[in-house]
Coordinates of C-alpha atoms in Angstrom, one line a residue:
X1 CA 55.2 -52.3 0.8
X2 CA 51.9 -51.4 -0.9
X3 CA 49.1 -54.0 -0.9
X4 CA 48.6 -55.7 -3.8
X5 CA 45.3 -54.8 -5.3
X6 CA 45.9 -56.5 -8.8
X7 CA 44.2 -59.5 -8.6
X8 CA 41.0 -57.6 -7.6
X9 CA 41.2 -55.2 -10.3
X10 CA 41.8 -57.6 -13.1
X11 CA 38.8 -59.7 -11.4
X12 CA 36.8 -56.4 -11.5
X13 CA 37.7 -55.8 -15.3
X14 CA 36.6 -59.5 -16.1
X15 CA 33.2 -58.9 -14.6
X16 CA 33.2 -55.7 -16.9
X17 CA 30.9 -56.2 -19.8
X18 CA 30.7 -53.7 -22.8
X19 CA 27.5 -51.7 -21.7
X20 CA 27.4 -48.4 -20.6
X21 CA 26.2 -49.3 -17.3
X22 CA 28.8 -52.1 -16.5
X23 CA 31.5 -49.9 -17.8
X24 CA 30.3 -46.8 -15.4
X25 CA 30.3 -49.3 -12.1
X26 CA 33.6 -50.1 -13.3
X27 CA 35.0 -46.6 -13.9
X28 CA 33.5 -45.3 -10.3
X29 CA 35.4 -48.3 -8.7
X30 CA 38.7 -48.0 -10.6
X31 CA 38.2 -43.9 -9.5
X32 CA 37.8 -44.8 -5.4
X33 CA 40.9 -47.4 -6.0
X34 CA 42.9 -44.9 -7.3
X35 CA 42.1 -42.1 -4.7
X36 CA 42.9 -44.6 -1.9
X37 CA 46.3 -45.3 -3.4
X38 CA 46.9 -41.6 -3.9
X39 CA 46.4 -41.1 0.2
X40 CA 48.7 -43.7 0.6
X41 CA 52.2 -42.1 0.3
X42 CA 55.6 -43.0 1.6
X43 CA 56.6 -42.8 5.2
X44 CA 59.5 -39.9 4.5
X45 CA 57.0 -37.7 2.3
X46 CA 54.2 -37.9 5.2
X47 CA 56.9 -36.8 7.7
X48 CA 57.2 -33.4 6.0
X49 CA 53.5 -33.0 6.0
X50 CA 51.1 -31.6 8.7
X51 CA 49.7 -34.4 11.0
X52 CA 46.2 -32.8 9.7
X53 CA 46.9 -33.9 5.7
X54 CA 48.4 -37.2 6.6
X55 CA 45.4 -39.0 6.1
X56 CA 41.3 -38.3 5.4
X57 CA 39.2 -37.6 8.6
X58 CA 38.3 -40.7 10.3
X59 CA 41.3 -42.7 8.7
X60 CA 43.7 -44.2 10.9
X61 CA 46.8 -46.1 9.9
X62 CA 48.2 -49.2 11.8
X63 CA 51.5 -50.7 10.9
X64 CA 52.3 -54.0 11.1
X65 CA 49.3 -56.1 10.9
X66 CA 48.5 -58.3 8.2
X67 CA 45.2 -58.1 6.6
X68 CA 43.2 -60.8 4.1
X69 CA 43.2 -60.2 0.7
X70 CA 40.2 -58.4 -0.3
X71 CA 37.4 -59.6 -3.2
X72 CA 35.5 -57.4 -5.3
X73 CA 32.9 -60.0 -6.6
X74 CA 30.1 -58.1 -4.7
X75 CA 31.1 -55.0 -6.9
X76 CA 29.5 -56.2 -10.2
X77 CA 26.8 -58.9 -10.9
X78 CA 26.9 -58.7 -14.9
X79 CA 28.0 -61.8 -16.8
X80 CA 32.0 -62.5 -17.0
X81 CA 33.3 -61.3 -20.1
X82 CA 34.8 -63.8 -23.1
X83 CA 38.2 -65.4 -22.5
X84 CA 39.4 -63.6 -25.6
X85 CA 39.0 -60.4 -24.0
X86 CA 41.1 -61.0 -20.3
X87 CA 44.5 -60.8 -21.8
X88 CA 43.9 -57.3 -23.3
X89 CA 42.1 -56.0 -19.6
X90 CA 44.9 -58.0 -17.3
X91 CA 47.5 -55.7 -19.2
X92 CA 45.5 -52.4 -18.9
X93 CA 45.1 -53.5 -15.1
X94 CA 48.9 -54.0 -14.7
X95 CA 49.5 -50.7 -16.4
X96 CA 47.0 -49.1 -13.9
X97 CA 49.1 -50.5 -10.8
X98 CA 52.4 -49.6 -12.2
X99 CA 51.4 -46.3 -12.3
X100 CA 50.0 -46.1 -8.6
X101 CA 52.3 -48.4 -6.7
X102 CA 55.7 -47.5 -4.5
X103 CA 58.0 -50.3 -3.3
X104 CA 58.6 -47.8 -0.3
X105 CA 55.1 -47.4 0.6
X106 CA 54.2 -48.4 4.1
X107 CA 52.1 -51.6 5.0
X108 CA 48.6 -50.6 5.5
X109 CA 45.7 -52.8 7.1
X110 CA 42.4 -50.7 7.0
X111 CA 42.6 -50.6 3.3
X112 CA 40.2 -53.4 2.8
X113 CA 37.6 -52.3 5.0
X114 CA 37.7 -48.2 3.7
X115 CA 37.3 -49.7 0.2
X116 CA 34.3 -51.9 1.0
X117 CA 32.5 -48.8 2.9
X118 CA 33.6 -46.5 0.1
X119 CA 32.5 -48.6 -2.8
X120 CA 29.2 -49.7 -0.3
X121 CA 28.6 -46.2 0.2
X122 CA 28.4 -45.6 -3.8
X123 CA 26.2 -48.2 -4.5
X124 CA 24.0 -47.0 -2.0
X125 CA 23.8 -43.8 -3.6
X126 CA 23.0 -45.3 -6.9
X127 CA 20.0 -47.3 -5.8
X128 CA 18.5 -44.2 -4.4
X129 CA 18.7 -42.0 -7.3
X130 CA 16.9 -45.0 -8.8
X131 CA 14.2 -45.3 -6.0
X132 CA 13.6 -41.5 -6.6
X133 CA 12.3 -42.0 -10.0
X134 CA 8.1 -41.2 -9.6
X135 CA 6.2 -44.5 -10.4
X136 CA 3.4 -44.6 -12.8
X137 CA 0.1 -43.5 -11.2
X138 CA -2.9 -46.1 -11.1
X139 CA -6.1 -46.3 -12.5
X140 CA -7.3 -45.8 -8.9
X141 CA -5.2 -42.7 -7.9
X142 CA -5.7 -40.9 -11.2
X143 CA -9.8 -41.4 -10.7
X144 CA -9.2 -39.8 -7.1
X145 CA -8.0 -36.7 -8.8
X146 CA -11.4 -36.0 -9.4
X147 CA -13.2 -37.2 -6.2
X148 CA -13.6 -40.5 -8.2
X149 CA -13.8 -43.7 -6.3
X150 CA -14.7 -47.6 -7.3
X151 CA -17.5 -49.1 -4.8
X152 CA -16.5 -52.0 -3.0
X153 CA -19.7 -53.8 -2.6
X154 CA -20.1 -55.9 0.0
X155 CA -23.0 -58.3 1.2
X156 CA -24.7 -55.3 2.9
X157 CA -23.7 -51.5 2.5
X158 CA -20.6 -50.7 0.7
X159 CA -17.1 -49.4 0.8
X160 CA -15.7 -46.1 -1.3
X161 CA -12.7 -44.6 -0.2
X162 CA -12.0 -46.6 2.3
X163 CA -15.2 -45.8 4.6
X164 CA -18.3 -47.6 5.0
X165 CA -21.7 -46.7 3.4
X166 CA -24.8 -48.0 4.9
X167 CA -27.4 -49.9 2.9
X168 CA -30.0 -47.5 3.9
X169 CA -27.8 -45.1 2.1
X170 CA -27.5 -46.5 -1.0
X171 CA -31.3 -47.2 -1.1
X172 CA -31.7 -43.6 -0.8
X173 CA -29.8 -42.9 -4.2
X174 CA -31.8 -41.9 -7.1
X175 CA -29.6 -44.3 -9.1
X176 CA -28.1 -48.3 -8.5
X177 CA -24.7 -49.0 -7.2
X178 CA -22.9 -52.2 -8.2
X179 CA -19.5 -53.4 -7.7
X180 CA -16.8 -52.1 -9.5
X181 CA -18.7 -48.7 -10.1
X182 CA -17.3 -45.7 -10.4
X183 CA -18.8 -42.7 -8.1
X184 CA -18.2 -39.2 -7.6
X185 CA -17.9 -38.1 -3.9
X186 CA -18.8 -34.2 -2.9
X187 CA -16.9 -33.5 0.2
X188 CA -18.8 -30.2 0.6
X189 CA -22.3 -32.2 1.2
X190 CA -21.7 -34.4 4.2
X191 CA -24.1 -37.2 5.2
X192 CA -24.3 -37.7 9.2
X193 CA -21.7 -34.9 9.0
X194 CA -19.0 -37.5 8.1
X195 CA -19.6 -38.9 4.8
X196 CA -18.9 -37.4 1.8
X197 CA -22.4 -37.4 -0.4
X198 CA -22.3 -39.7 -3.6
X199 CA -23.1 -36.8 -6.7
X200 CA -23.1 -39.5 -9.4
X201 CA -22.1 -42.8 -10.9
X202 CA -19.3 -42.3 -13.8
X203 CA -19.3 -44.3 -17.0
X204 CA -16.0 -46.2 -15.8
X205 CA -16.2 -49.5 -14.5
X206 CA -13.1 -51.2 -12.6
X207 CA -13.2 -55.2 -12.2
X208 CA -11.7 -54.9 -8.5
X209 CA -13.4 -57.7 -6.9
X210 CA -12.5 -61.5 -7.9
X211 CA -15.6 -63.1 -6.1
X212 CA -19.0 -61.7 -7.7
X213 CA -21.7 -60.9 -5.8
X214 CA -25.4 -62.0 -6.5
X215 CA -28.5 -61.1 -4.9
X216 CA -31.6 -62.8 -4.3
X217 CA -34.1 -60.0 -5.1
X218 CA -37.8 -59.7 -3.4
X219 CA -37.9 -63.1 -1.9
X220 CA -41.1 -63.7 0.1
X221 CA -40.0 -64.5 4.0
X222 CA -42.7 -68.3 4.8
X223 CA -42.8 -70.0 8.2
X224 CA -41.5 -73.4 8.3
X225 CA -44.0 -75.6 10.2
X226 CA -43.1 -76.6 13.5
X227 CA -40.4 -74.3 14.1
X228 CA -39.7 -70.7 15.0
X229 CA -37.3 -70.0 12.1
X230 CA -38.6 -68.5 8.4
X231 CA -37.4 -69.6 4.9
X232 CA -37.5 -67.9 1.2
X233 CA -38.4 -70.8 -1.6
X234 CA -39.3 -68.5 -4.3
X235 CA -39.3 -64.8 -5.8
X236 CA -41.4 -62.2 -6.9
X237 CA -39.3 -61.8 -10.0
X238 CA -38.4 -65.8 -10.7
X239 CA -35.1 -64.9 -11.6
X240 CA -32.9 -66.5 -8.7
X241 CA -31.1 -69.8 -7.8
X242 CA -34.0 -70.6 -5.4
X243 CA -36.4 -70.3 -8.7
X244 CA -34.7 -73.0 -10.4
X245 CA -35.7 -75.9 -8.4
X246 CA -38.1 -76.4 -5.5
X247 CA -35.5 -78.1 -3.6
X248 CA -33.5 -74.8 -3.2
X249 CA -34.8 -73.0 -0.1
X250 CA -32.5 -71.1 2.4
X251 CA -33.3 -71.0 6.2
X252 CA -33.0 -67.6 7.9
X253 CA -32.7 -67.6 11.9
X254 CA -34.7 -64.6 13.1
X255 CA -32.6 -64.6 16.1
X256 CA -29.7 -63.4 14.2
X257 CA -31.2 -60.7 12.7
X258 CA -33.1 -60.0 16.2
X259 CA -33.2 -56.0 15.4
X260 CA -35.0 -56.2 12.1
X261 CA -38.1 -58.1 13.8
X262 CA -38.5 -60.6 11.0
X263 CA -42.0 -61.6 10.3
X264 CA -43.6 -64.2 7.8
X265 CA -45.1 -62.3 4.5
X266 CA -41.9 -59.9 4.6
X267 CA -40.0 -59.1 1.0
X268 CA -36.4 -58.9 1.4
X269 CA -33.2 -59.1 -1.0
X270 CA -30.8 -61.7 0.4
X271 CA -27.1 -61.2 -1.0
X272 CA -24.5 -63.7 -1.3
X273 CA -20.8 -64.3 -2.3
X274 CA -20.6 -66.5 -5.6
X275 CA -17.7 -69.0 -5.3
X276 CA -19.2 -71.4 -7.9
X277 CA -21.0 -73.7 -5.1
X278 CA -24.2 -73.1 -5.5
X279 CA -26.5 -73.3 -3.0
X280 CA -23.6 -73.8 -0.7
X281 CA -22.7 -70.0 -1.4
X282 CA -26.0 -68.9 -1.1
X283 CA -27.0 -70.7 2.5
X284 CA -23.8 -68.2 3.7
X285 CA -25.1 -65.3 2.6
X286 CA -27.2 -62.5 4.7
X287 CA -30.4 -60.1 4.4
X288 CA -29.3 -56.8 2.6
X289 CA -32.3 -55.2 2.4
X290 CA -36.0 -55.1 3.7
X291 CA -38.8 -53.8 1.7
X292 CA -41.5 -51.5 3.1
X293 CA -44.9 -52.1 3.2
X294 CA -45.6 -49.3 0.7
X295 CA -43.2 -51.0 -2.3
X296 CA -45.5 -54.1 -1.7
X297 CA -48.3 -55.2 0.0
X298 CA -47.8 -58.6 1.5
X299 CA -50.9 -59.2 2.9
X300 CA -53.3 -58.9 -0.4
X301 CA -52.7 -58.1 -3.9
X302 CA -51.5 -54.4 -4.7
X303 CA -54.3 -51.6 -4.7
X304 CA -55.0 -49.7 -7.8
X305 CA -54.2 -46.2 -7.3
X306 CA -57.0 -43.9 -7.4
X307 CA -57.2 -40.7 -9.5
X308 CA -57.7 -37.7 -7.7
X309 CA -60.9 -35.9 -8.6
X310 CA -60.8 -32.7 -10.7
X311 CA -61.5 -30.1 -8.2
X312 CA -63.4 -26.9 -10.0
X313 CA -63.9 -23.6 -8.5
X314 CA -66.6 -23.1 -6.7
X315 CA -69.4 -20.4 -7.7
X316 CA -70.1 -18.2 -4.9
X317 CA -73.8 -16.3 -5.4
X318 CA -73.2 -12.8 -7.1
X319 CA -74.1 -9.9 -4.7
X320 CA -74.7 -6.5 -6.7
X321 CA -72.7 -3.2 -6.1
X322 CA -74.4 -1.2 -8.2
X323 CA -78.3 -0.2 -8.5
X324 CA -79.5 -0.2 -12.2
X325 CA -82.3 -2.1 -14.2
X326 CA -81.8 -3.6 -17.4
X327 CA -85.6 -3.9 -18.0
X328 CA -84.7 -7.3 -19.9
X329 CA -82.0 -5.7 -22.2
X330 CA -80.1 -8.3 -24.4
X331 CA -76.4 -7.9 -23.0
X332 CA -73.6 -8.8 -25.3
X333 CA -70.4 -10.0 -23.5
X334 CA -67.6 -10.7 -25.8
X335 CA -64.6 -12.2 -23.7
X336 CA -61.5 -14.6 -24.2
X337 CA -61.9 -16.8 -21.0
X338 CA -64.3 -19.4 -21.8
X339 CA -64.4 -20.6 -18.2
X340 CA -65.4 -16.9 -17.1
X341 CA -68.5 -17.1 -19.4
X342 CA -70.6 -19.0 -17.4
X343 CA -69.9 -16.7 -14.3
X344 CA -71.2 -13.9 -15.5
X345 CA -74.7 -14.9 -16.0
X346 CA -75.2 -14.1 -12.5
X347 CA -74.2 -10.5 -13.1
X348 CA -76.5 -9.6 -16.0
X349 CA -79.6 -11.7 -14.0
X350 CA -79.1 -9.6 -10.7
X351 CA -80.1 -6.4 -12.9
X352 CA -82.7 -7.8 -14.9
X353 CA -80.9 -8.4 -18.3
X354 CA -80.9 -11.1 -20.9
X355 CA -77.3 -12.3 -21.5
X356 CA -75.5 -13.1 -24.2
X357 CA -71.9 -14.4 -24.4
X358 CA -69.5 -14.8 -27.2
X359 CA -66.2 -16.7 -26.6
X360 CA -63.5 -15.0 -28.5
X361 CA -60.7 -16.9 -26.9
X362 CA -59.8 -18.5 -30.5
X363 CA -59.3 -15.9 -33.1
X364 CA -59.5 -17.3 -36.2
X365 CA -62.9 -19.0 -35.4
X366 CA -64.4 -15.2 -35.0
X367 CA -65.2 -13.4 -38.3
X368 CA -66.3 -10.4 -38.8
X369 CA -69.8 -11.3 -39.9
X370 CA -70.4 -13.4 -36.9
X371 CA -69.6 -10.2 -34.7
X372 CA -71.5 -7.8 -36.6
X373 CA -74.6 -10.4 -36.1
X374 CA -74.1 -11.0 -32.7
X375 CA -74.2 -6.8 -32.4
X376 CA -76.9 -6.2 -34.2
X377 CA -79.1 -8.6 -32.3
X378 CA -78.3 -7.1 -28.7
X379 CA -79.1 -3.9 -26.7
X380 CA -76.1 -3.4 -25.3
X381 CA -72.3 -4.9 -25.5
X382 CA -69.5 -5.1 -23.4
X383 CA -66.2 -6.1 -24.6
X384 CA -63.5 -7.6 -22.2
X385 CA -60.3 -6.9 -23.5
X386 CA -57.7 -9.0 -21.0
X387 CA -58.0 -12.2 -23.2
X388 CA -58.8 -11.4 -26.9
X389 CA -57.2 -10.3 -29.9
X390 CA -56.6 -6.9 -30.8
X391 CA -58.4 -6.9 -34.0
X392 CA -61.9 -8.4 -32.5
X393 CA -62.0 -5.4 -30.1
X394 CA -61.7 -2.9 -32.8
X395 CA -64.3 -5.0 -35.2
X396 CA -66.6 -5.1 -31.8
X397 CA -66.8 -1.3 -31.1
X398 CA -66.6 -0.7 -35.1
X399 CA -70.0 -2.6 -35.0
X400 CA -71.6 -0.8 -32.3
X401 CA -70.7 2.5 -33.3
X402 CA -72.4 1.3 -36.5
X403 CA -75.7 -0.1 -35.3
X404 CA -75.8 2.6 -32.8
X405 CA -75.4 0.3 -30.1
X406 CA -74.3 1.3 -26.3
X407 CA -71.1 -0.3 -25.5
X408 CA -68.3 -0.4 -22.7
X409 CA -64.7 -1.9 -22.3
X410 CA -64.3 -4.2 -19.7
X411 CA -60.2 -4.4 -18.6
X412 CA -60.5 -7.5 -17.0
X413 CA -63.0 -10.2 -16.8
X414 CA -64.8 -10.1 -13.7
X415 CA -67.9 -9.5 -12.3
X416 CA -66.9 -6.0 -10.7
X417 CA -65.7 -4.5 -13.9
X418 CA -68.3 -6.3 -16.2
X419 CA -71.1 -4.6 -14.0
X420 CA -69.2 -1.3 -14.0
X421 CA -68.9 -1.7 -17.7
X422 CA -72.5 -2.2 -18.3
X423 CA -73.4 0.8 -16.1
X424 CA -71.5 3.0 -18.2
X425 CA -72.9 2.2 -21.4
X426 CA -76.4 2.2 -20.0
X427 CA -75.7 5.9 -18.9
X428 CA -73.6 7.0 -21.8
X429 CA -70.7 7.5 -19.9
X430 CA -67.0 7.1 -21.2
X431 CA -66.3 3.3 -23.0
X432 CA -63.2 3.5 -20.6
X433 CA -62.8 3.3 -17.1
X434 CA -60.1 5.4 -15.5
X435 CA -58.1 3.5 -12.9
X436 CA -58.8 6.4 -10.5
X437 CA -62.2 6.3 -11.0
X438 CA -64.4 6.5 -7.7
X439 CA -67.4 4.6 -6.9
X440 CA -69.8 7.5 -6.5
X441 CA -69.7 8.1 -10.3
X442 CA -71.6 4.7 -10.8
X443 CA -74.7 6.1 -9.3
X444 CA -77.9 5.9 -11.1
X445 CA -79.3 9.4 -12.3
X446 CA -83.1 7.7 -12.4

């Protein structure tokens, strides 16, 4: 006889509700049961089939063994259906069993184990499919795509992307870093050959720490009378827990920081985790940073920075290179470099002339009448064209020709160029100097 599965089927249907998930689970369970019953054929029909088709691979039929009744309570965790729906589901279960039941089928003992294993495999497949759904990325994981990571500020240093950055590294950055700030790392540049460099601080901020870190900034180390320990009682800013009351002091043991060589008068930053216990939390902190002497002079008031004196170009004694005598003639030099005007005086003085300079650096202040008067009063005119407007050079040469004054053009406002221009004007040579002109041409004809 065939094992009676009706009670388990009825119980399975009673646990089935009208939602799609429950109906799908029941359908899968019924499919497995029907598949199992189809394989349990009567003995006379099985004898005509090959031995390889008598059962599924790995499935053995044992006869004459009584097995306990199987229960399917573990197949469904949904609440039981209403009592009004149970008669209809019982009739459906009886109809299903009547189609698959055969009174001449052999007695089977492994049905319970096979059914339980099949249903367990089906449930495992469902759980695996649910586990394969990708979870939503957290905010930290999204920032990591752009090489951005939050800062876990410690009492000394910080942890960024599971790497420790010392306080000395953080102090060298051109921007401050606080707990929860998001920084961008540059993996192409490494600090000490192993730590990615910190590029910048972004506008993002994550509240990742439940215990805030407080810092007592610019506290002065003071000696404790009659002992070797030091203490901090106040800060230069006056905005810490030490400045709230004269009784608030923190004792610091120099032996704890033996490598730092603590001394009275040093300016330090002292950090601690604030659990809401006031001075008790502050006393459990540690030194974060020791300010160097160039930041604060701990022995006297800070010195005022002295402004460096403006260094002026030293004037060198002029040595004439050409041999000619101006015989106290008035020489007008028109130039646009105000700083060079005084340097040209020795050039004319060495050749026994009288210097007169006209500053033409500002075009709007040099009128035609001013140039005309200056040219009329001069015996010889030199125009330095490197720093003046073209209009001024044209007006100067125009007035020089009009009043028959010898003139020459100097390409630069230099001693040598002006000296050569005076020589050309004095000897009636070309007003302009060619670049290939040799010194042999600057020979006096007297």
